[in-house]
mmCIF file of C-alpha atoms and ligand atoms in Angstrom:
data_model
loop_
_atom_site.group_PDB
_atom_site.id
_atom_site.type_symbol
_atom_site.label_atom_id
_atom_site.label_comp_id
_atom_site.label_asym_id
_atom_site.label_seq_id
_atom_site.Cartn_x
_atom_site.Cartn_y
_atom_site.Cartn_z
ATOM 1 C CA MET R 218 53.529 44.043 -1.381
ATOM 2 C CA ARG R 219 55.493 42.340 1.337
ATOM 3 C CA PRO R 220 56.852 38.986 0.159
ATOM 4 C CA TRP R 221 55.270 37.010 3.025
ATOM 5 C CA LEU R 222 51.887 38.554 2.264
ATOM 6 C CA LYS R 223 52.265 37.818 -1.416
ATOM 7 C CA LYS R 224 53.235 34.248 -0.632
ATOM 8 C CA THR R 225 50.271 33.854 1.672
ATOM 9 C CA LEU R 226 47.880 35.286 -0.881
ATOM 10 C CA VAL R 227 49.243 33.023 -3.609
ATOM 11 C CA GLY R 228 48.841 30.097 -1.220
ATOM 12 C CA VAL R 229 45.276 31.021 -0.306
ATOM 13 C CA GLY R 230 44.441 31.766 -3.935
ATOM 14 C CA GLY R 231 45.808 28.406 -4.983
ATOM 15 C CA LEU R 232 43.808 26.649 -2.289
ATOM 16 C CA VAL R 233 40.594 28.459 -3.206
ATOM 17 C CA GLY R 234 41.277 27.753 -6.883
ATOM 18 C CA THR R 235 41.853 24.064 -6.162
ATOM 19 C CA ILE R 236 38.602 23.827 -4.215
ATOM 20 C CA ALA R 237 36.649 25.699 -6.909
ATOM 21 C CA VAL R 238 38.059 23.575 -9.744
ATOM 22 C CA GLY R 239 37.839 20.359 -7.745
ATOM 23 C CA GLY R 240 34.285 21.145 -6.570
ATOM 24 C CA GLY R 241 33.288 22.219 -10.064
ATOM 25 C CA GLY R 242 34.628 18.976 -11.462
ATOM 26 C CA PHE R 243 32.705 16.998 -8.850
ATOM 27 C CA VAL R 244 29.472 18.817 -9.696
ATOM 28 C CA TRP R 245 30.177 18.378 -13.416
ATOM 29 C CA THR R 246 30.660 14.617 -12.938
ATOM 30 C CA LYS R 247 27.338 14.414 -11.107
ATOM 31 C CA THR R 248 25.359 16.485 -13.625
ATOM 32 C CA SER R 249 26.814 14.475 -16.536
ATOM 33 C CA ALA R 250 25.797 11.254 -14.784
ATOM 34 C CA TYR R 251 22.307 12.734 -14.396
ATOM 35 C CA ALA R 252 22.151 13.627 -18.100
ATOM 36 C CA ALA R 253 23.356 10.161 -19.125
ATOM 37 C CA SER R 254 20.812 8.457 -16.882
ATOM 38 C CA MET R 255 17.963 10.626 -18.190
ATOM 39 C CA THR R 256 18.688 9.625 -21.806
ATOM 40 C CA ARG R 257 18.909 5.913 -20.992
ATOM 41 C CA VAL R 258 16.260 3.841 -22.787
ATOM 42 C CA TYR R 259 15.109 1.098 -20.397
ATOM 43 C CA ASP R 260 14.306 -2.390 -21.593
ATOM 44 C CA SER R 261 10.847 -2.660 -20.055
ATOM 45 C CA PRO R 262 7.998 -3.514 -22.429
ATOM 46 C CA PRO R 263 4.603 -1.850 -21.781
ATOM 47 C CA PRO R 264 2.203 -4.096 -19.811
ATOM 48 C CA ALA R 265 -0.888 -5.520 -21.518
ATOM 49 C CA MET R 266 -3.330 -3.023 -20.007
ATOM 50 C CA VAL R 267 -6.523 -1.903 -21.751
ATOM 51 C CA ALA R 268 -8.670 1.061 -20.704
ATOM 52 C CA SER R 269 -12.271 0.250 -19.841
ATOM 53 C CA SER R 270 -15.493 2.202 -20.428
ATOM 54 C CA ASP R 271 -17.230 0.473 -17.495
ATOM 55 C CA PRO R 272 -18.658 3.294 -15.298
ATOM 56 C CA GLU R 273 -17.600 1.469 -12.114
ATOM 57 C CA VAL R 274 -13.986 1.252 -13.279
ATOM 58 C CA ILE R 275 -14.048 4.918 -14.320
ATOM 59 C CA ALA R 276 -15.479 5.910 -10.911
ATOM 60 C CA ARG R 277 -12.674 4.016 -9.136
ATOM 61 C CA GLY R 278 -10.180 5.795 -11.410
ATOM 62 C CA LYS R 279 -11.669 9.210 -10.565
ATOM 63 C CA HIS R 280 -11.367 8.450 -6.860
ATOM 64 C CA LEU R 281 -7.705 7.456 -7.207
ATOM 65 C CA VAL R 282 -6.816 10.401 -9.454
ATOM 66 C CA GLU R 283 -8.357 12.830 -6.971
ATOM 67 C CA SER R 284 -7.107 11.200 -3.758
ATOM 68 C CA LEU R 285 -4.251 8.656 -3.527
ATOM 69 C CA GLY R 286 -2.851 9.370 -6.992
ATOM 70 C CA ALA R 287 -2.761 13.092 -6.086
ATOM 71 C CA CYS R 288 -2.858 13.778 -9.856
ATOM 72 C CA ALA R 289 -5.579 16.450 -9.652
ATOM 73 C CA SER R 290 -4.005 18.727 -7.056
ATOM 74 C CA ALA R 291 -3.221 22.299 -8.115
ATOM 75 C CA ASP R 292 0.557 21.780 -7.861
ATOM 76 C CA CYS R 293 0.407 18.593 -9.981
ATOM 77 C CA HIS R 294 -1.900 18.363 -13.026
ATOM 78 C CA GLY R 295 -4.689 20.670 -11.771
ATOM 79 C CA ALA R 296 -8.353 20.023 -10.945
ATOM 80 C CA ASP R 297 -9.367 19.537 -14.625
ATOM 81 C CA LEU R 298 -6.045 17.723 -15.366
ATOM 82 C CA SER R 299 -5.090 20.312 -18.010
ATOM 83 C CA GLY R 300 -1.816 21.170 -16.232
ATOM 84 C CA GLY R 301 -0.671 22.336 -12.814
ATOM 85 C CA LYS R 302 0.586 25.645 -11.568
ATOM 86 C CA THR R 303 4.264 26.342 -12.099
ATOM 87 C CA LEU R 304 6.436 25.665 -9.053
ATOM 88 C CA GLU R 305 9.472 27.958 -8.860
ATOM 89 C CA MET R 306 11.985 25.888 -6.896
ATOM 90 C CA GLY R 307 14.917 28.318 -7.154
ATOM 91 C CA PRO R 308 18.199 26.639 -8.167
ATOM 92 C CA LEU R 309 16.481 23.222 -8.138
ATOM 93 C CA GLY R 310 14.524 24.171 -11.231
ATOM 94 C CA THR R 311 11.046 25.090 -12.411
ATOM 95 C CA LEU R 312 8.385 22.401 -12.499
ATOM 96 C CA THR R 313 4.952 22.322 -14.137
ATOM 97 C CA GLY R 314 2.776 19.216 -14.362
ATOM 98 C CA PRO R 315 1.679 18.843 -18.010
ATOM 99 C CA ASN R 316 -1.785 18.551 -19.572
ATOM 100 C CA ILE R 317 -3.014 14.971 -19.085
ATOM 101 C CA THR R 318 -6.517 15.396 -20.554
ATOM 102 C CA PRO R 319 -7.157 13.439 -23.787
ATOM 103 C CA ALA R 320 -5.897 16.514 -25.717
ATOM 104 C CA GLY R 321 -2.547 16.422 -23.880
ATOM 105 C CA ILE R 322 0.143 13.819 -23.164
ATOM 106 C CA PRO R 323 -2.150 10.704 -23.332
ATOM 107 C CA LEU R 324 -2.941 11.452 -27.000
ATOM 108 C CA ALA R 325 0.405 10.003 -28.043
ATOM 109 C CA TYR R 326 0.391 7.048 -25.609
ATOM 110 C CA SER R 327 -1.162 3.593 -25.914
ATOM 111 C CA ASP R 328 -2.956 2.233 -22.833
ATOM 112 C CA GLY R 329 0.011 -0.066 -22.135
ATOM 113 C CA GLU R 330 2.454 2.842 -22.418
ATOM 114 C CA LEU R 331 0.390 4.824 -19.912
ATOM 115 C CA GLY R 332 0.435 1.763 -17.646
ATOM 116 C CA ARG R 333 4.222 1.593 -17.924
ATOM 117 C CA LEU R 334 4.503 5.333 -17.187
ATOM 118 C CA LEU R 335 2.393 4.941 -14.034
ATOM 119 C CA THR R 336 4.193 1.855 -12.725
ATOM 120 C CA ARG R 337 7.748 2.198 -14.072
ATOM 121 C CA GLY R 338 8.231 5.941 -14.498
ATOM 122 C CA LEU R 339 9.026 5.524 -18.215
ATOM 123 C CA LYS R 340 7.885 7.857 -20.961
ATOM 124 C CA LYS R 341 6.705 6.696 -24.389
ATOM 125 C CA ASP R 342 10.283 6.547 -25.679
ATOM 126 C CA GLY R 343 11.434 4.400 -22.721
ATOM 127 C CA THR R 344 13.388 7.152 -20.926
ATOM 128 C CA SER R 345 12.691 8.378 -17.393
ATOM 129 C CA VAL R 346 9.928 10.799 -16.561
ATOM 130 C CA THR R 347 11.189 13.805 -14.561
ATOM 131 C CA PHE R 348 9.972 14.379 -10.988
ATOM 132 C CA MET R 349 6.508 12.764 -11.325
ATOM 133 C CA PRO R 350 6.533 10.700 -8.093
ATOM 134 C CA VAL R 351 5.767 7.221 -9.469
ATOM 135 C CA GLN R 352 7.798 5.817 -6.548
ATOM 136 C CA GLU R 353 4.940 7.042 -4.326
ATOM 137 C CA PHE R 354 1.920 5.539 -6.136
ATOM 138 C CA GLY R 355 3.308 2.946 -8.583
ATOM 139 C CA TRP R 356 2.486 0.273 -5.976
ATOM 140 C CA LEU R 357 -1.217 0.513 -6.869
ATOM 141 C CA PRO R 358 -2.323 -2.889 -8.207
ATOM 142 C CA ASP R 359 -2.808 -3.336 -11.960
ATOM 143 C CA GLU R 360 -6.600 -3.007 -11.782
ATOM 144 C CA ASP R 361 -6.249 0.375 -10.066
ATOM 145 C CA ILE R 362 -3.730 1.535 -12.687
ATOM 146 C CA VAL R 363 -6.204 0.463 -15.412
ATOM 147 C CA ALA R 364 -8.928 2.418 -13.553
ATOM 148 C CA ILE R 365 -6.746 5.550 -13.561
ATOM 149 C CA ILE R 366 -6.028 5.193 -17.296
ATOM 150 C CA SER R 367 -9.742 4.634 -17.980
ATOM 151 C CA TYR R 368 -10.719 7.777 -16.075
ATOM 152 C CA VAL R 369 -8.012 9.951 -17.654
ATOM 153 C CA ARG R 370 -9.198 8.810 -21.112
ATOM 154 C CA SER R 371 -12.796 9.771 -20.176
ATOM 155 C CA VAL R 372 -12.357 13.396 -19.014
ATOM 156 C CA PRO R 373 -13.171 16.321 -21.350
ATOM 157 C CA PRO R 374 -10.177 17.225 -23.534
ATOM 158 C CA VAL R 375 -8.735 20.665 -22.772
ATOM 159 C CA GLU R 376 -6.503 22.331 -25.363
ATOM 160 C CA LYS R 377 -3.723 23.893 -23.287
ATOM 161 C CA PRO R 378 0.035 23.974 -23.921
ATOM 162 C CA ASN R 379 2.360 22.516 -21.294
ATOM 163 C CA GLY R 380 4.189 24.843 -18.890
ATOM 164 C CA VAL R 381 7.898 25.068 -18.172
ATOM 165 C CA MET R 382 9.903 22.052 -16.972
ATOM 166 C CA ALA R 383 13.559 22.952 -16.424
ATOM 167 C CA ILE R 384 15.913 21.256 -13.970
ATOM 168 C CA GLY R 385 18.741 23.372 -12.547
ATOM 169 C CA VAL R 386 22.290 22.228 -11.777
ATOM 170 C CA LEU R 387 21.477 21.950 -8.046
ATOM 171 C CA GLY R 388 18.499 19.712 -8.841
ATOM 172 C CA LYS R 389 20.628 17.362 -10.952
ATOM 173 C CA PHE R 390 23.327 17.293 -8.282
ATOM 174 C CA LEU R 391 20.924 16.544 -5.406
ATOM 175 C CA ASP R 392 19.263 13.795 -7.450
ATOM 176 C CA ARG R 393 22.621 12.066 -7.849
ATOM 177 C CA GLN R 394 23.248 12.535 -4.087
ATOM 178 C CA ASP R 395 19.887 10.775 -3.481
ATOM 179 C CA SER R 396 18.622 13.827 -1.581
ATOM 180 C CA ILE R 397 15.667 14.345 -3.919
ATOM 181 C CA VAL R 398 14.097 12.287 -6.710
ATOM 182 C CA LEU R 399 13.967 13.791 -10.201
ATOM 183 C CA ASP R 400 15.308 10.843 -12.226
ATOM 184 C CA VAL R 401 12.424 8.569 -11.311
ATOM 185 C CA ALA R 402 13.128 5.505 -13.462
ATOM 186 C CA ARG R 403 16.642 5.038 -12.040
ATOM 187 C CA ARG R 404 14.962 4.028 -8.746
ATOM 188 C CA ILE R 405 12.068 1.935 -9.980
ATOM 189 C CA ALA R 406 12.029 1.050 -13.681
ATOM 190 C CA LEU R 407 13.594 -2.385 -13.251
ATOM 191 C CA ALA R 408 12.856 -3.065 -9.563
ATOM 192 C CA PRO R 409 10.224 -5.670 -8.624
ATOM 193 C CA ARG R 410 6.851 -4.094 -7.794
ATOM 194 C CA GLU R 411 5.754 -4.837 -4.243
ATOM 195 C CA GLN R 412 2.165 -6.125 -4.000
ATOM 196 C CA PRO R 413 0.006 -4.307 -1.429
ATOM 197 C CA PRO R 414 -2.610 -6.206 0.606
ATOM 198 C CA ALA R 415 -6.296 -5.605 -0.254
ATOM 199 C CA PRO R 416 -7.486 -2.204 1.036
ATOM 200 C CA ALA R 417 -8.232 -2.409 4.777
ATOM 201 C CA PRO R 418 -8.005 0.064 7.698
ATOM 202 C CA THR R 419 -4.731 -1.512 8.820
ATOM 203 C CA PRO R 420 -1.106 -0.392 9.150
ATOM 204 C CA GLU R 421 -0.182 -3.010 6.530
ATOM 205 C CA TYR R 422 -2.232 -1.245 3.864
ATOM 206 C CA GLY R 423 -1.412 2.181 5.339
ATOM 207 C CA ARG R 424 2.301 1.578 4.737
ATOM 208 C CA PHE R 425 1.564 1.755 1.005
ATOM 209 C CA VAL R 426 -0.808 4.717 1.217
ATOM 210 C CA ALA R 427 1.786 6.625 3.256
ATOM 211 C CA ARG R 428 4.314 6.414 0.388
ATOM 212 C CA LEU R 429 2.438 9.502 -0.815
ATOM 213 C CA CYS R 430 3.718 11.554 2.092
ATOM 214 C CA THR R 431 7.420 10.658 1.758
ATOM 215 C CA GLY R 432 8.399 13.145 -0.979
ATOM 216 C CA CYS R 433 7.663 15.995 1.420
ATOM 217 C CA HIS R 434 7.738 14.543 4.955
ATOM 218 C CA GLY R 435 10.759 12.316 4.184
ATOM 219 C CA GLU R 436 11.358 8.553 4.161
ATOM 220 C CA THR R 437 11.185 8.449 7.984
ATOM 221 C CA PHE R 438 8.305 10.997 8.128
ATOM 222 C CA SER R 439 10.180 13.311 10.499
ATOM 223 C CA GLY R 440 10.014 16.309 8.148
ATOM 224 C CA GLY R 441 12.468 19.162 7.702
ATOM 225 C CA ARG R 442 13.291 21.318 4.684
ATOM 226 C CA ILE R 443 13.141 19.508 1.340
ATOM 227 C CA PRO R 444 16.822 19.625 0.227
ATOM 228 C CA GLY R 445 17.621 22.535 -2.063
ATOM 229 C CA THR R 446 14.225 24.212 -1.828
ATOM 230 C CA PRO R 447 14.115 28.009 -1.404
ATOM 231 C CA ASP R 448 12.511 29.758 1.598
ATOM 232 C CA SER R 449 9.320 30.268 -0.419
ATOM 233 C CA ILE R 450 8.606 26.533 -0.106
ATOM 234 C CA PRO R 451 7.256 25.708 3.380
ATOM 235 C CA VAL R 452 9.002 23.175 5.597
ATOM 236 C CA PRO R 453 7.170 19.842 5.959
ATOM 237 C CA ALA R 454 6.238 18.933 9.540
ATOM 238 C CA ASN R 455 7.267 15.894 11.592
ATOM 239 C CA ILE R 456 4.413 13.365 11.346
ATOM 240 C CA THR R 457 5.991 10.595 13.442
ATOM 241 C CA PRO R 458 4.579 9.920 16.956
ATOM 242 C CA HIS R 459 7.447 11.964 18.489
ATOM 243 C CA GLU R 460 6.840 14.948 20.807
ATOM 244 C CA THR R 461 8.166 17.229 18.023
ATOM 245 C CA GLY R 462 5.775 15.449 15.684
ATOM 246 C CA ILE R 463 2.157 14.369 16.025
ATOM 247 C CA GLY R 464 2.637 12.200 19.126
ATOM 248 C CA ALA R 465 -0.114 14.068 20.985
ATOM 249 C CA TRP R 466 -2.619 13.920 18.088
ATOM 250 C CA THR R 467 -5.725 11.725 18.128
ATOM 251 C CA TYR R 468 -7.450 10.320 15.061
ATOM 252 C CA GLU R 469 -10.046 13.108 15.504
ATOM 253 C CA ASP R 470 -7.293 15.754 15.195
ATOM 254 C CA PHE R 471 -6.109 14.083 11.999
ATOM 255 C CA GLU R 472 -9.659 13.990 10.583
ATOM 256 C CA ARG R 473 -10.140 17.650 11.468
ATOM 257 C CA LEU R 474 -6.958 18.548 9.575
ATOM 258 C CA LEU R 475 -8.182 16.675 6.494
ATOM 259 C CA ASP R 476 -11.734 18.029 6.648
ATOM 260 C CA THR R 477 -11.078 21.645 7.610
ATOM 261 C CA GLY R 478 -7.352 22.257 6.988
ATOM 262 C CA VAL R 479 -6.888 23.214 10.663
ATOM 263 C CA LYS R 480 -3.917 21.768 12.581
ATOM 264 C CA LYS R 481 -4.075 20.607 16.205
ATOM 265 C CA ASN R 482 -2.603 23.963 17.310
ATOM 266 C CA GLY R 483 -5.605 25.712 15.750
ATOM 267 C CA GLU R 484 -3.684 27.257 12.838
ATOM 268 C CA LYS R 485 -4.592 26.772 9.184
ATOM 269 C CA VAL R 486 -2.197 24.371 7.415
ATOM 270 C CA ASP R 487 -0.093 25.829 4.584
ATOM 271 C CA PRO R 488 -1.680 25.105 1.166
ATOM 272 C CA PHE R 489 1.586 23.450 0.016
ATOM 273 C CA MET R 490 0.364 20.475 2.077
ATOM 274 C CA PRO R 491 -1.977 18.874 -0.540
ATOM 275 C CA ILE R 492 -4.939 18.683 1.803
ATOM 276 C CA GLU R 493 -7.627 18.690 -0.915
ATOM 277 C CA GLY R 494 -6.331 15.407 -2.326
ATOM 278 C CA ILE R 495 -5.701 13.636 0.977
ATOM 279 C CA ALA R 496 -9.132 14.755 2.230
ATOM 280 C CA ARG R 497 -10.758 12.774 -0.590
ATOM 281 C CA ALA R 498 -9.259 9.542 0.739
ATOM 282 C CA ASN R 499 -12.099 7.272 1.834
ATOM 283 C CA GLU R 500 -12.649 6.039 5.392
ATOM 284 C CA THR R 501 -10.568 2.868 4.861
ATOM 285 C CA GLU R 502 -7.640 4.816 3.382
ATOM 286 C CA ARG R 503 -7.701 7.507 6.085
ATOM 287 C CA ARG R 504 -7.776 4.931 8.878
ATOM 288 C CA ALA R 505 -5.035 2.866 7.254
ATOM 289 C CA LEU R 506 -2.847 5.952 6.920
ATOM 290 C CA TRP R 507 -3.396 6.944 10.522
ATOM 291 C CA GLU R 508 -2.855 3.429 11.900
ATOM 292 C CA TYR R 509 0.403 3.165 9.965
ATOM 293 C CA LEU R 510 1.671 6.584 11.073
ATOM 294 C CA ARG R 511 1.200 5.466 14.698
ATOM 295 C CA THR R 512 3.556 2.527 14.071
ATOM 296 C CA VAL R 513 6.514 4.413 12.568
ATOM 297 C CA PRO R 514 9.460 4.965 14.938
ATOM 298 C CA PRO R 515 9.185 8.347 16.737
ATOM 299 C CA LYS R 516 11.949 10.598 15.469
ATOM 300 C CA ALA R 517 12.952 14.187 16.293
ATOM 301 C CA PHE R 518 11.979 16.883 13.794
ATOM 302 C CA GLY R 519 14.133 17.342 10.729
ATOM 303 C CA GLY R 520 15.647 13.864 10.351
ATOM 304 C CA ARG R 521 13.559 13.473 7.125
HETATM 305 C C1 LIG B 1444 3.682 18.478 -1.260
HETATM 306 C C2 LIG B 1444 4.238 18.232 0.031
HETATM 307 C C3 LIG B 1444 3.439 17.454 1.058
HETATM 308 C C4 LIG B 1444 2.859 16.208 0.927
HETATM 309 C C5 LIG B 1444 2.847 15.310 -0.307
HETATM 310 C C6 LIG B 1444 2.277 15.890 2.209
HETATM 311 N N1 LIG B 1444 2.480 16.914 3.090
HETATM 312 FE FE1 LIG B 1444 1.808 17.005 5.011
HETATM 313 N N2 LIG B 1444 2.627 18.856 5.223
HETATM 314 C C7 LIG B 1444 3.397 19.503 4.272
HETATM 315 C C8 LIG B 1444 3.867 20.768 4.818
HETATM 316 C C9 LIG B 1444 4.745 21.776 4.124
HETATM 317 C C10 LIG B 1444 3.345 20.848 6.130
HETATM 318 C C11 LIG B 1444 3.542 21.975 7.134
HETATM 319 C C12 LIG B 1444 2.503 23.009 6.839
HETATM 320 C C13 LIG B 1444 2.185 23.883 8.012
HETATM 321 O O1 LIG B 1444 2.743 23.699 9.105
HETATM 322 O O2 LIG B 1444 1.304 24.756 7.825
HETATM 323 C C14 LIG B 1444 2.555 19.634 6.336
HETATM 324 C C15 LIG B 1444 1.851 19.363 7.510
HETATM 325 C C16 LIG B 1444 1.223 18.163 7.785
HETATM 326 C C17 LIG B 1444 0.549 17.858 9.025
HETATM 327 C C18 LIG B 1444 0.386 18.804 10.209
HETATM 328 C C19 LIG B 1444 1.439 18.564 11.241
HETATM 329 C C20 LIG B 1444 1.412 19.528 12.401
HETATM 330 O O3 LIG B 1444 2.295 19.388 13.245
HETATM 331 O O4 LIG B 1444 0.555 20.396 12.474
HETATM 332 C C21 LIG B 1444 0.106 16.553 8.927
HETATM 333 C C22 LIG B 1444 -0.612 15.751 10.002
HETATM 334 C C23 LIG B 1444 0.480 16.079 7.621
HETATM 335 N N3 LIG B 1444 1.152 17.090 6.946
HETATM 336 C C24 LIG B 1444 0.214 14.806 7.146
HETATM 337 C C25 LIG B 1444 0.498 14.383 5.854
HETATM 338 C C26 LIG B 1444 0.192 13.067 5.369
HETATM 339 C C27 LIG B 1444 -0.438 11.954 6.185
HETATM 340 C C28 LIG B 1444 0.577 13.027 4.049
HETATM 341 C C29 LIG B 1444 0.456 11.887 3.070
HETATM 342 C C30 LIG B 1444 -0.845 11.291 2.882
HETATM 343 C C31 LIG B 1444 1.128 14.340 3.731
HETATM 344 N N4 LIG B 1444 1.075 15.126 4.851
HETATM 345 C C32 LIG B 1444 1.611 14.702 2.473
HETATM 346 C C33 LIG B 1444 3.667 19.061 2.991
HETATM 347 C C34 LIG B 1444 3.208 17.879 2.429
#
């Protein structure tokens, strides 16, 4: 080999090696920080919540579980709450919502511990729950959280083992980069809970309801690929009033999407968009959501 070539190759090799080792170290630091955070036991006592057997409370809980809570969608805990379908998210990991019927997770939890899980993202042992988007619905007022617990305690128990939950290195890394949320409690366990106004068809209430859309459509609602997801996961649309979003939509177009799953352009919406849950939102919630989405700053597609 010619000396200059050898020298160049050694130089390039050294550079590549430095990047690989340096990058590897960076990733290792991030994944260790993730692991440390996920084993942290938070000092947050369970609230004094008690499940009710009042049929009205249970009916309110059923409504929330099937609509705003999004608990009963196929990708989450499933229609009978016995566990969702497994989501293969490539290098992000594999996610399956567990069995939350009385024969599943709630068996081991007190009512207060379930209340803490649903408002603080903390499991029975005080560590963070993985991926369950408490940051999107934990704003529900205490009486709604009690209604959810009451309903979950009332459904028929289903004996079914929990599916796979495994977070990949990319998932841990992107969580630490704040690109996706897997370590839920780190964001919310100790933060003050914002109080929503009473339900009304207004943007003020809609701002809370719309938290539900942020995990997919992004914090600014402008959509774009969810970081780290493989091509098999569809790309969330822009739902801001921008021309690349839903600027030209009317409330009737929005209602049609919820009721029939058909977008303004006449195509069927991808089933990854949890239409069956959002469609069960009542008139007040739908209006509030729509009114709020009209007030968010228009933003070009993909800004998330
Ligand atoms: C689990 C992820 C997910 C959640 C949660 C979600 N969406 Fe979507 N949404 C999508 C995806 C993906 C698409 C694009 C599907 C397609 O084009 O077929 C979409 C499309 C849409 C569209 C159609 C836009 C268009 O241009 O045709 C609207 C409107 C919409 N979503 C509103 C909402 C609202 C409002 C919420 C919250 C209440 C919400 N979505 C929650 C994933 C989600």
